[in-house]
Coordinates of C-alpha atoms in Angstrom, one line a residue:
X178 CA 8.6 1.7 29.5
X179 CA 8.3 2.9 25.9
X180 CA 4.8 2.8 24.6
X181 CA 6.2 1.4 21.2
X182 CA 7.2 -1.7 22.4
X183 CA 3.7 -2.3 24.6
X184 CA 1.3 -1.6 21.8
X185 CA 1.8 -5.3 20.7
X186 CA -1.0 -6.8 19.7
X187 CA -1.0 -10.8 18.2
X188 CA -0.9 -9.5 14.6
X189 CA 1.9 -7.3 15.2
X190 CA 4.0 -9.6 16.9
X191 CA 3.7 -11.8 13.9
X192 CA 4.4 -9.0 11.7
X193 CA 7.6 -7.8 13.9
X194 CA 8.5 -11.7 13.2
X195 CA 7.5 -11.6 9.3
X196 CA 10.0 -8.1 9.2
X197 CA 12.7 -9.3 10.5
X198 CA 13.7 -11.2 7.4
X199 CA 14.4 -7.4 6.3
X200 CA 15.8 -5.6 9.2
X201 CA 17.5 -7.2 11.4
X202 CA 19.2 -4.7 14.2
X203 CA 16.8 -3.2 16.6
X204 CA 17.8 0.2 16.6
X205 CA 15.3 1.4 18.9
X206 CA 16.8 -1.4 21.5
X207 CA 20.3 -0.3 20.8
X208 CA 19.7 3.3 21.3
X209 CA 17.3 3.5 24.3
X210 CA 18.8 6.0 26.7
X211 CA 17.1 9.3 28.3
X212 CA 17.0 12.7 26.4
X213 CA 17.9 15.9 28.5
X214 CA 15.3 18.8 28.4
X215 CA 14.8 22.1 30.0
X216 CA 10.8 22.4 31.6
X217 CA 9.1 25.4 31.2
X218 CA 6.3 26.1 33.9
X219 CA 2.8 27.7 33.4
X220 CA 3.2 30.1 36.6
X221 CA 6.7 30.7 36.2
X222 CA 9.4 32.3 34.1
X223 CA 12.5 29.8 35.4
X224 CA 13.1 26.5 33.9
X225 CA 14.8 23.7 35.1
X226 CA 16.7 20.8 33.4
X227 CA 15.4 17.1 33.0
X228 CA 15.9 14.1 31.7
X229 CA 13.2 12.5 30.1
X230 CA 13.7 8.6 30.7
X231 CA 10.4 7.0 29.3
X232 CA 7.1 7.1 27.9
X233 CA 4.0 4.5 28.4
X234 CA 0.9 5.6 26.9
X235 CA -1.2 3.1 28.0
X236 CA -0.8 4.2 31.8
X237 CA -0.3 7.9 30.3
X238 CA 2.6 8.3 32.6
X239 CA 6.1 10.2 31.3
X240 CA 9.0 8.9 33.6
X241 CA 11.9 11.2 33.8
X242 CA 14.5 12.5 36.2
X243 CA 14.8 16.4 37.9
X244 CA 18.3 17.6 37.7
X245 CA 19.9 17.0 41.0
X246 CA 16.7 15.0 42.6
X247 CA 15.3 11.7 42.3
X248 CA 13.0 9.7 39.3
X249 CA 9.4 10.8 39.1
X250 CA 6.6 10.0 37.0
X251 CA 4.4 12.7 35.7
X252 CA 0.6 11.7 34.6
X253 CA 0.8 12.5 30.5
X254 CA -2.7 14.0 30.2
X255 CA -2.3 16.5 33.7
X256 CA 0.6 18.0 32.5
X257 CA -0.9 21.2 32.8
X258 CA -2.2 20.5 35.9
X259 CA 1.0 19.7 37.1
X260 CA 2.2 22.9 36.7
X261 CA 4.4 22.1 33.1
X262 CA 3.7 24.0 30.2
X263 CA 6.2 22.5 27.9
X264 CA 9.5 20.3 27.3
X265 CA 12.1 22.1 25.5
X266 CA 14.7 19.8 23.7
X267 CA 17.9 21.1 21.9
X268 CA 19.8 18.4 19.5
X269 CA 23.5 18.2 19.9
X270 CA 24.8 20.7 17.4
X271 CA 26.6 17.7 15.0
X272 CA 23.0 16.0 15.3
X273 CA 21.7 19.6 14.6
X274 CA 23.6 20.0 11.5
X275 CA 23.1 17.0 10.2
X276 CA 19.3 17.1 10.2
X277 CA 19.6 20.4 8.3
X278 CA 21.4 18.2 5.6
X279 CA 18.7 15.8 4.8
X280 CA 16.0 18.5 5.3
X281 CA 17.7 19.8 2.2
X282 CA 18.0 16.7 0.5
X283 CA 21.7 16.4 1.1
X284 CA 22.0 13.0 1.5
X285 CA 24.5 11.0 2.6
X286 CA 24.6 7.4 3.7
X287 CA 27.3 8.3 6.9
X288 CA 24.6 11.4 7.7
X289 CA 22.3 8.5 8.5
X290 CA 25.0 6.8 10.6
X291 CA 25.9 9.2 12.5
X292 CA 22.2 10.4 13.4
X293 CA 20.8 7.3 14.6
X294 CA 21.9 6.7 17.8
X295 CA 20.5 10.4 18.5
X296 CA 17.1 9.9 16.6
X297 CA 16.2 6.7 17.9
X298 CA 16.4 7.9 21.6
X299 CA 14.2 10.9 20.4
X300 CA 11.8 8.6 18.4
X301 CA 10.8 7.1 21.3
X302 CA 8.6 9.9 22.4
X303 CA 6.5 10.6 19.4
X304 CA 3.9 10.4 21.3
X305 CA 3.8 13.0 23.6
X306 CA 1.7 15.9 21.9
X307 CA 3.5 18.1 20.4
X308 CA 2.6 20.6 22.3
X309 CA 4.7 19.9 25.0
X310 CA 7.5 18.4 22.8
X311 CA 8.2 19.6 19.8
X312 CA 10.6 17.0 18.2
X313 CA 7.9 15.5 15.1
X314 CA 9.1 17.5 12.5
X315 CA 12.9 16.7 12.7
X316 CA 11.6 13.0 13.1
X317 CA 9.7 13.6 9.9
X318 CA 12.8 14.6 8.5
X319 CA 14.8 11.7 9.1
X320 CA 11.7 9.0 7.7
X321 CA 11.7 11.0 4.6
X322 CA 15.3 11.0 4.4
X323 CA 14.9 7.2 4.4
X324 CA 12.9 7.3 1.8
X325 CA 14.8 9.6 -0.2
X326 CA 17.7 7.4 0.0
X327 CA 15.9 4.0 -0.9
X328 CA 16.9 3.0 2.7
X329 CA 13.9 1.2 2.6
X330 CA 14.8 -1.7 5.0
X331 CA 15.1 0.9 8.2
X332 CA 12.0 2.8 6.8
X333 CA 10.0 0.0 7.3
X334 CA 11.5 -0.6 10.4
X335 CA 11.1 2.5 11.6
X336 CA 7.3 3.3 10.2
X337 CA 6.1 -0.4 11.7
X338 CA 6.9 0.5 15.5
X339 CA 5.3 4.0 15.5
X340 CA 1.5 4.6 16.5
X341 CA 0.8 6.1 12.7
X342 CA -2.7 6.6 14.1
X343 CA -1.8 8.3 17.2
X344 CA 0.5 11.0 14.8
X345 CA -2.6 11.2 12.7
X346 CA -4.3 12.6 15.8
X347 CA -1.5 15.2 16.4
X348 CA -1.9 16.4 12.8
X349 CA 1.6 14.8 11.7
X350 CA -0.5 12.5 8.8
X351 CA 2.9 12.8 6.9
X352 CA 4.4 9.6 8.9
X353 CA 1.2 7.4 7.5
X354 CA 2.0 9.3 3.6
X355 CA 5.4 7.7 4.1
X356 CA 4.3 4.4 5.0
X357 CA 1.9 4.8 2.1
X358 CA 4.8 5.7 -0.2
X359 CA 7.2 3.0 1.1
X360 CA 4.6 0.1 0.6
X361 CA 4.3 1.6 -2.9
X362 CA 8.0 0.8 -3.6
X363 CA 8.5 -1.8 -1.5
X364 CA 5.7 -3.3 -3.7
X365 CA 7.2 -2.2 -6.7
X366 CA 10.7 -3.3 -6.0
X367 CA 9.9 -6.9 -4.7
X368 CA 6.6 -9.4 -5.0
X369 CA 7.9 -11.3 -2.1
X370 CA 7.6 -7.8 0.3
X371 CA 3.8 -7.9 -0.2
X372 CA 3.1 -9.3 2.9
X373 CA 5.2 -7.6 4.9
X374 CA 3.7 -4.5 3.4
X375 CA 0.1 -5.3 3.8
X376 CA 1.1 -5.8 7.4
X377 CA 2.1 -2.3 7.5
X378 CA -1.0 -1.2 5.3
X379 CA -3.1 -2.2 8.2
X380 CA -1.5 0.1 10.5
X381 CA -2.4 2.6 8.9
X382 CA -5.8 4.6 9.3
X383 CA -7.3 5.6 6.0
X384 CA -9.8 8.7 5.9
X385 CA -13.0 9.8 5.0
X386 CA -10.8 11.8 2.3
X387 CA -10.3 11.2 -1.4
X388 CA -6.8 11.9 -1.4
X389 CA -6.3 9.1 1.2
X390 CA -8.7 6.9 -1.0
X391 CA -6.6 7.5 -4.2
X392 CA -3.2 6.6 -3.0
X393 CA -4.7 3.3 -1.1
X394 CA -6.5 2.4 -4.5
X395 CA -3.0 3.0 -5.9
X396 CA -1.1 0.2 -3.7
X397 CA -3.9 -1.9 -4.1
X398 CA -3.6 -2.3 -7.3
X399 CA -0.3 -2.3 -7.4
X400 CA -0.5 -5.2 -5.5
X401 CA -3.0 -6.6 -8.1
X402 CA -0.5 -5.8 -10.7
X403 CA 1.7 -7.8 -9.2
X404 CA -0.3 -11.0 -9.2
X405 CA -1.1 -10.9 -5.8
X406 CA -4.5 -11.3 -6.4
X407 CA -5.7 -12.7 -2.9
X408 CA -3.8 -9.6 -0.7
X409 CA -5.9 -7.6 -3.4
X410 CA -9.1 -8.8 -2.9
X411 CA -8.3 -8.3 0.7
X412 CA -7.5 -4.6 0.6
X413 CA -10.0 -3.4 -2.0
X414 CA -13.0 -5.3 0.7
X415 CA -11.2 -2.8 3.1
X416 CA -11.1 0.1 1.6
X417 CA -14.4 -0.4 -0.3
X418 CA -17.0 0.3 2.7
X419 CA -15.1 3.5 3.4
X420 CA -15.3 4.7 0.1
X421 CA -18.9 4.1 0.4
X422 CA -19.5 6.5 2.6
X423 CA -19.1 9.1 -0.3
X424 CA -21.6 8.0 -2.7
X425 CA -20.3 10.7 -5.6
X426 CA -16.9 9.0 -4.9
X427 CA -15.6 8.3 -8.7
X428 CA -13.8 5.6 -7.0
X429 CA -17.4 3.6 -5.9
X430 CA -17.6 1.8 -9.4
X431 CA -14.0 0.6 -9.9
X432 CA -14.0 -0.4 -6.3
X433 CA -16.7 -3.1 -7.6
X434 CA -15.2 -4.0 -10.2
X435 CA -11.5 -4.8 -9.7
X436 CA -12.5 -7.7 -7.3
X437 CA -14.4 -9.4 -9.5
X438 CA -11.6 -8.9 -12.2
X439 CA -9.1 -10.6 -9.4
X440 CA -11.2 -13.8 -8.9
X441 CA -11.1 -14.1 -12.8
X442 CA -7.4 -14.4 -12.6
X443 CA -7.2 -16.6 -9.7
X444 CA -9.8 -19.0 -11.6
X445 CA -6.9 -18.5 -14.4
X446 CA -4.4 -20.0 -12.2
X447 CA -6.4 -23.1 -10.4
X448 CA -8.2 -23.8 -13.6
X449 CA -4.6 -25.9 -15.4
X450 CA -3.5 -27.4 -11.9
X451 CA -7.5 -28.5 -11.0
X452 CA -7.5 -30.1 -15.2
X453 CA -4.8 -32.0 -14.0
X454 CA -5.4 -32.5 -9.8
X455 CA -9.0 -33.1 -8.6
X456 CA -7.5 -31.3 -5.0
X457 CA -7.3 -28.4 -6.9
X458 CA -10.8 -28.3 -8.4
X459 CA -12.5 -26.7 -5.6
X460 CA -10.8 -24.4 -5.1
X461 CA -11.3 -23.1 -8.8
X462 CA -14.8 -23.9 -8.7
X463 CA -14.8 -20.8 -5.9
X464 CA -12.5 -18.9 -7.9
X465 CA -14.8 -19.2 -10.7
X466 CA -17.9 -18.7 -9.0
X467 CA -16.9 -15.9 -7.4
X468 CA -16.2 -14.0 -10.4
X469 CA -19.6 -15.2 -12.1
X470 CA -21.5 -14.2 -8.9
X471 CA -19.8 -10.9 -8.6
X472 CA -20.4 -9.9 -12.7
X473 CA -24.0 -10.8 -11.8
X474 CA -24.2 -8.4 -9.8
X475 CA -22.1 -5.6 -12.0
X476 CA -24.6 -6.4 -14.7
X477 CA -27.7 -4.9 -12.2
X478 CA -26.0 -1.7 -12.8
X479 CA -23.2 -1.5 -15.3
X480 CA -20.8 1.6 -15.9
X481 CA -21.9 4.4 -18.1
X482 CA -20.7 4.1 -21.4
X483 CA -19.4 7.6 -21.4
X484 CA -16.8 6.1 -18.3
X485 CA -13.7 4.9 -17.9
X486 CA -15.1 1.8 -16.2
X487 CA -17.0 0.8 -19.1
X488 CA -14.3 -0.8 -21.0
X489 CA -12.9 -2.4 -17.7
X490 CA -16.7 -3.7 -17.6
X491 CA -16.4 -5.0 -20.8
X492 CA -13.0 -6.8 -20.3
X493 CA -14.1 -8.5 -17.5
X494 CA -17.3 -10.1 -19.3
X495 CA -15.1 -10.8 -22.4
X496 CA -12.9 -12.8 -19.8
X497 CA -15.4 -15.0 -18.5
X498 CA -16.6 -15.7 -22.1
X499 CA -13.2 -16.9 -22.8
X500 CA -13.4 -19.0 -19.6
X501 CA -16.9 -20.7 -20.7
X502 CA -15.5 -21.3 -24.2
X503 CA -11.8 -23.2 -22.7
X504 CA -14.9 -25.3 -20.7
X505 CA -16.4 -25.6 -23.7
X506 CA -13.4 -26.7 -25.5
X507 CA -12.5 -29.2 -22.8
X508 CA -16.0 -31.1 -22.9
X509 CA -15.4 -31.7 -27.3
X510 CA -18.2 -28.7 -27.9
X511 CA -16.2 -27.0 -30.3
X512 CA -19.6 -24.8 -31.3
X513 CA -20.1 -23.6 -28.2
X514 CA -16.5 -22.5 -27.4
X515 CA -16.6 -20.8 -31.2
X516 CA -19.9 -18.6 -30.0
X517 CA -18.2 -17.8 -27.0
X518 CA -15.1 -16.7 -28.5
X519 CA -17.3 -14.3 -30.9
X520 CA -19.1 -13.0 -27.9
X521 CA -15.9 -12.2 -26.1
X522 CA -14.7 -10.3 -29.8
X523 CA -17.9 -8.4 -29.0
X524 CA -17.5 -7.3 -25.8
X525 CA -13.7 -6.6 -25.5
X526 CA -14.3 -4.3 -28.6
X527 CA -17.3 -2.6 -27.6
X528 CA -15.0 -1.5 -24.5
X529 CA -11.9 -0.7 -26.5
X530 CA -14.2 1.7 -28.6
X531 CA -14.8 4.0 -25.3
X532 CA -11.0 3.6 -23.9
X533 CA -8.6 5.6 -23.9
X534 CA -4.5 4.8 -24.2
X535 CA -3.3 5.9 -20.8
X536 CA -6.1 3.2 -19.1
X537 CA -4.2 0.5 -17.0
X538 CA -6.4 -2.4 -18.4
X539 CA -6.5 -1.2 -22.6
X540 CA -3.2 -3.2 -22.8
X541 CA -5.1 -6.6 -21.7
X542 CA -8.6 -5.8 -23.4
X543 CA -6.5 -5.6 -27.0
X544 CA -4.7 -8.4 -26.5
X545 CA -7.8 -10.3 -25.7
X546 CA -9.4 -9.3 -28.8
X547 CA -6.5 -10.7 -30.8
X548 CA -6.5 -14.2 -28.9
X549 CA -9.8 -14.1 -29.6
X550 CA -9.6 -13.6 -33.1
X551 CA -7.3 -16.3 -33.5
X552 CA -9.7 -18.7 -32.4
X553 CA -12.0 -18.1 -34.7
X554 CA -9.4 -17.8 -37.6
X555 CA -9.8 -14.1 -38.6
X556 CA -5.4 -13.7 -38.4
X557 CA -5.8 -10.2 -40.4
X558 CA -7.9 -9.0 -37.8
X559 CA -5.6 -10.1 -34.7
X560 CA -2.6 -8.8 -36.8
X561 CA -4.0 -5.4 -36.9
X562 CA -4.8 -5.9 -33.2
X563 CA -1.1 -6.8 -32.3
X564 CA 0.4 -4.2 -34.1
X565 CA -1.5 -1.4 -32.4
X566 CA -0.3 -2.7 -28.7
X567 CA 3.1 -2.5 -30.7
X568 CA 2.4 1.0 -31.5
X569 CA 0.8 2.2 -28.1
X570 CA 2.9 0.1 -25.5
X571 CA 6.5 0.1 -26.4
X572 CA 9.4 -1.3 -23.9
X573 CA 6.4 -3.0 -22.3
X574 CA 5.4 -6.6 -21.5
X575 CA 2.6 -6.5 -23.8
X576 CA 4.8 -4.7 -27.0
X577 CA 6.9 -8.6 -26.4
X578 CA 3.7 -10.4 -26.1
X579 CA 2.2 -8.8 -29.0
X580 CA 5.8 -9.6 -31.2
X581 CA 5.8 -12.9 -29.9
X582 CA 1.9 -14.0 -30.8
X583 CA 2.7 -12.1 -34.3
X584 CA 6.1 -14.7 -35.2
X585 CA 3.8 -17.5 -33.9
X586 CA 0.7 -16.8 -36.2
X587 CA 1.0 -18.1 -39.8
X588 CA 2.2 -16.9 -43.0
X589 CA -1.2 -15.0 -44.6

């Protein structure tokens, strides 16, 4: 029995349920069938033809059939022992020439059609080292061809049923990179794929490697850009302890940081409904909380000023100023909410002093400042403001949100 489909833990059987709103034929059921190979023996120079039927990891035991004789079932791990030094496996020559296609980036949506019901049979025996059968790269091939096409439905198909871990181990870390890139864009393409990604996510082992850190930070917060603050939170706690481990890590600060900045926004969200919906209040009273708790802490040992992080710092204690002055506002003390305002002018500024363009939060942090400056009445001020995210972020959201706060300010 195929080790893919008895690897099934509770989670995954939820996710297999969650993915198949995307995918809906099980190729690997459709194609199951035995591959023919040719064994090649340590003490001697004569091979003999095969049929490898099956693979369960779990029991380590390959099940296959010897030309001409009956089913046996060979231990995985004593394969040496057993006398085999290897399983050779030839593609059909169409299957052959079609793999040399994609592996040169000639793709074609019938190449993939006509492929499958070859691939899927081999796919079935990743597992086995590659040692003793060389098929991964060919596999590789095919995944990335997936991806190259945007045939993103079958590569998330595809990456969820394999042991990414167990490839890891046979140096093949390329099959985890694409499941890495596909959650990017599946991300990208579609909000509503975000759980099924995450699912995904957490089959995937992440390394005591900056590289590996960089690209998970980089679907983290593209889920965060998204607004899917919660699955953030979520997947920056994971990845933060291993990041840890390096303590020069650049990535050690922002890691901090970002959560805190997601709590702010989910506050953002309760705080309207819970104005209106006591149910809703606690809720953003832990939202809140949260975020007040965590800047506490950020305040024990702020970014340099000479850092990227500073201004990210300095957004995220300009947002919670803005936050105590709308609760200000809401209790009548117009005083307080004005000093709060002013103090959220101070810090947004002091950040967007040390920031450069290309930072993914300058955007926010200026139009911050100009909200801010409304409040208190200084329009010239948030003018200039709005005009420079016009200036540094056109064909953006922000270059319309900018326009559309300028039409609605009044005439000076």
């Amino acid at each position: 029995m195929n080790s893919v489909n008895r690897n099934c833990s509770f989670a995954f059987l939820c996710f297999v349920l969650v993915t198949s709103s995307l995918f809906s034929e099980d190729y690997f059921r459709k194609y199951t069938g035995s591959i023919p190979v040719k064994v090649h023996y340590l003490k001697s120079t004569s091979t003999r033809a095969m049929e490898l039927r099956g693979l369960d990891t779990q029991k380590g035991i390959v099940y296959a059939k010897m030309d001409g004789g009956g089913t046996i079932e060979m231990e995985l791990r004593d394969l040496r022992r057993q006398n085999i030094d290897r399983f050779e496996f030839q593609w059909p020559k169409s299957a052959k020439t079609y793999l040399k296609y994609l592996a040169n980036e000639q793709y074609d949506p019938r190449i993939l059609e006509a492929l499958r019901p070859e691939v899927y049979k081999v796919m079935r025996f990743l597992e086995m080292p590659f040692e003793f059968l060389a098929i991964h790269d060919d596999c590789l091939t095919y995944v990335k061809a997936l991806l190259g096409m945007e045939q993103f439905n079958e590569a998330f198909y595809l990456l969820s049923r394999l042991n990414l871990a167990k490839l890891d181990e046979f140096g093949y870390r390329e099959f985890s990179e694409a499941a890495l890139e596909l959650c990017g864009k599946m991300i990208a393409a579609n909000p509503d794929f975000a759980k099924s990604s995450r699912a995904l996510l957490q089959r995937i082992t992440i390394r005591d490697d900056r590289a590996d850190h960089e690209a998970y930070l980089h679907l983290v917060d593209s889920l965060r850009r998204q607004g899917m603050y919660t699955d953030a939170i979520s997947e920056y706690a994971r990845l933060t302890p291993i990041v840890a481990k390096d303590p020069s890590s650049p990535l050690n600060k922002i890691l901090k940081i970002w959560p805190v900045y997601c709590y702010v926004k989910l506050y953002e969200v309760y705080a309207p409904a819970a104005s209106k919906d006591k149910r809703y209040a606690d809720a953003a009273g832990k939202m809140f909380n949260s975020a007040v708790q965590g800047l506490k802490k950020l305040d024990e040992e702020p970014p340099d000023r000479n850092t990227n992080e500073f201004s990210l710092y300095k957004l995220l204690r300009s947002l919670i100023r803005v936050q105590y002055a709308r609760q200000s506002e809401a209790r009548g003390d117009t005083l307080k909410a004005a000093e709060y305002y002013r103090q959220s002018v101070l810090e947004v500024t002091e950040g967007i002093v040390n920031a450069r363009v290309g930072l993914d939060w300058l955007p926010e942090s200026l139009m911050m400042a100009g909200d801010a400056y409304e409040k208190l009445e200084l329009f010239e001020a948030a003018k200039n403001v709005y005009n420079q995210v016009k200036v540094f972020f056109p064909k953006t959201k922000w270059e319309k949100m900018s326009m559309d706060r300028l039409a609605s300010m009044p005439s000076s």
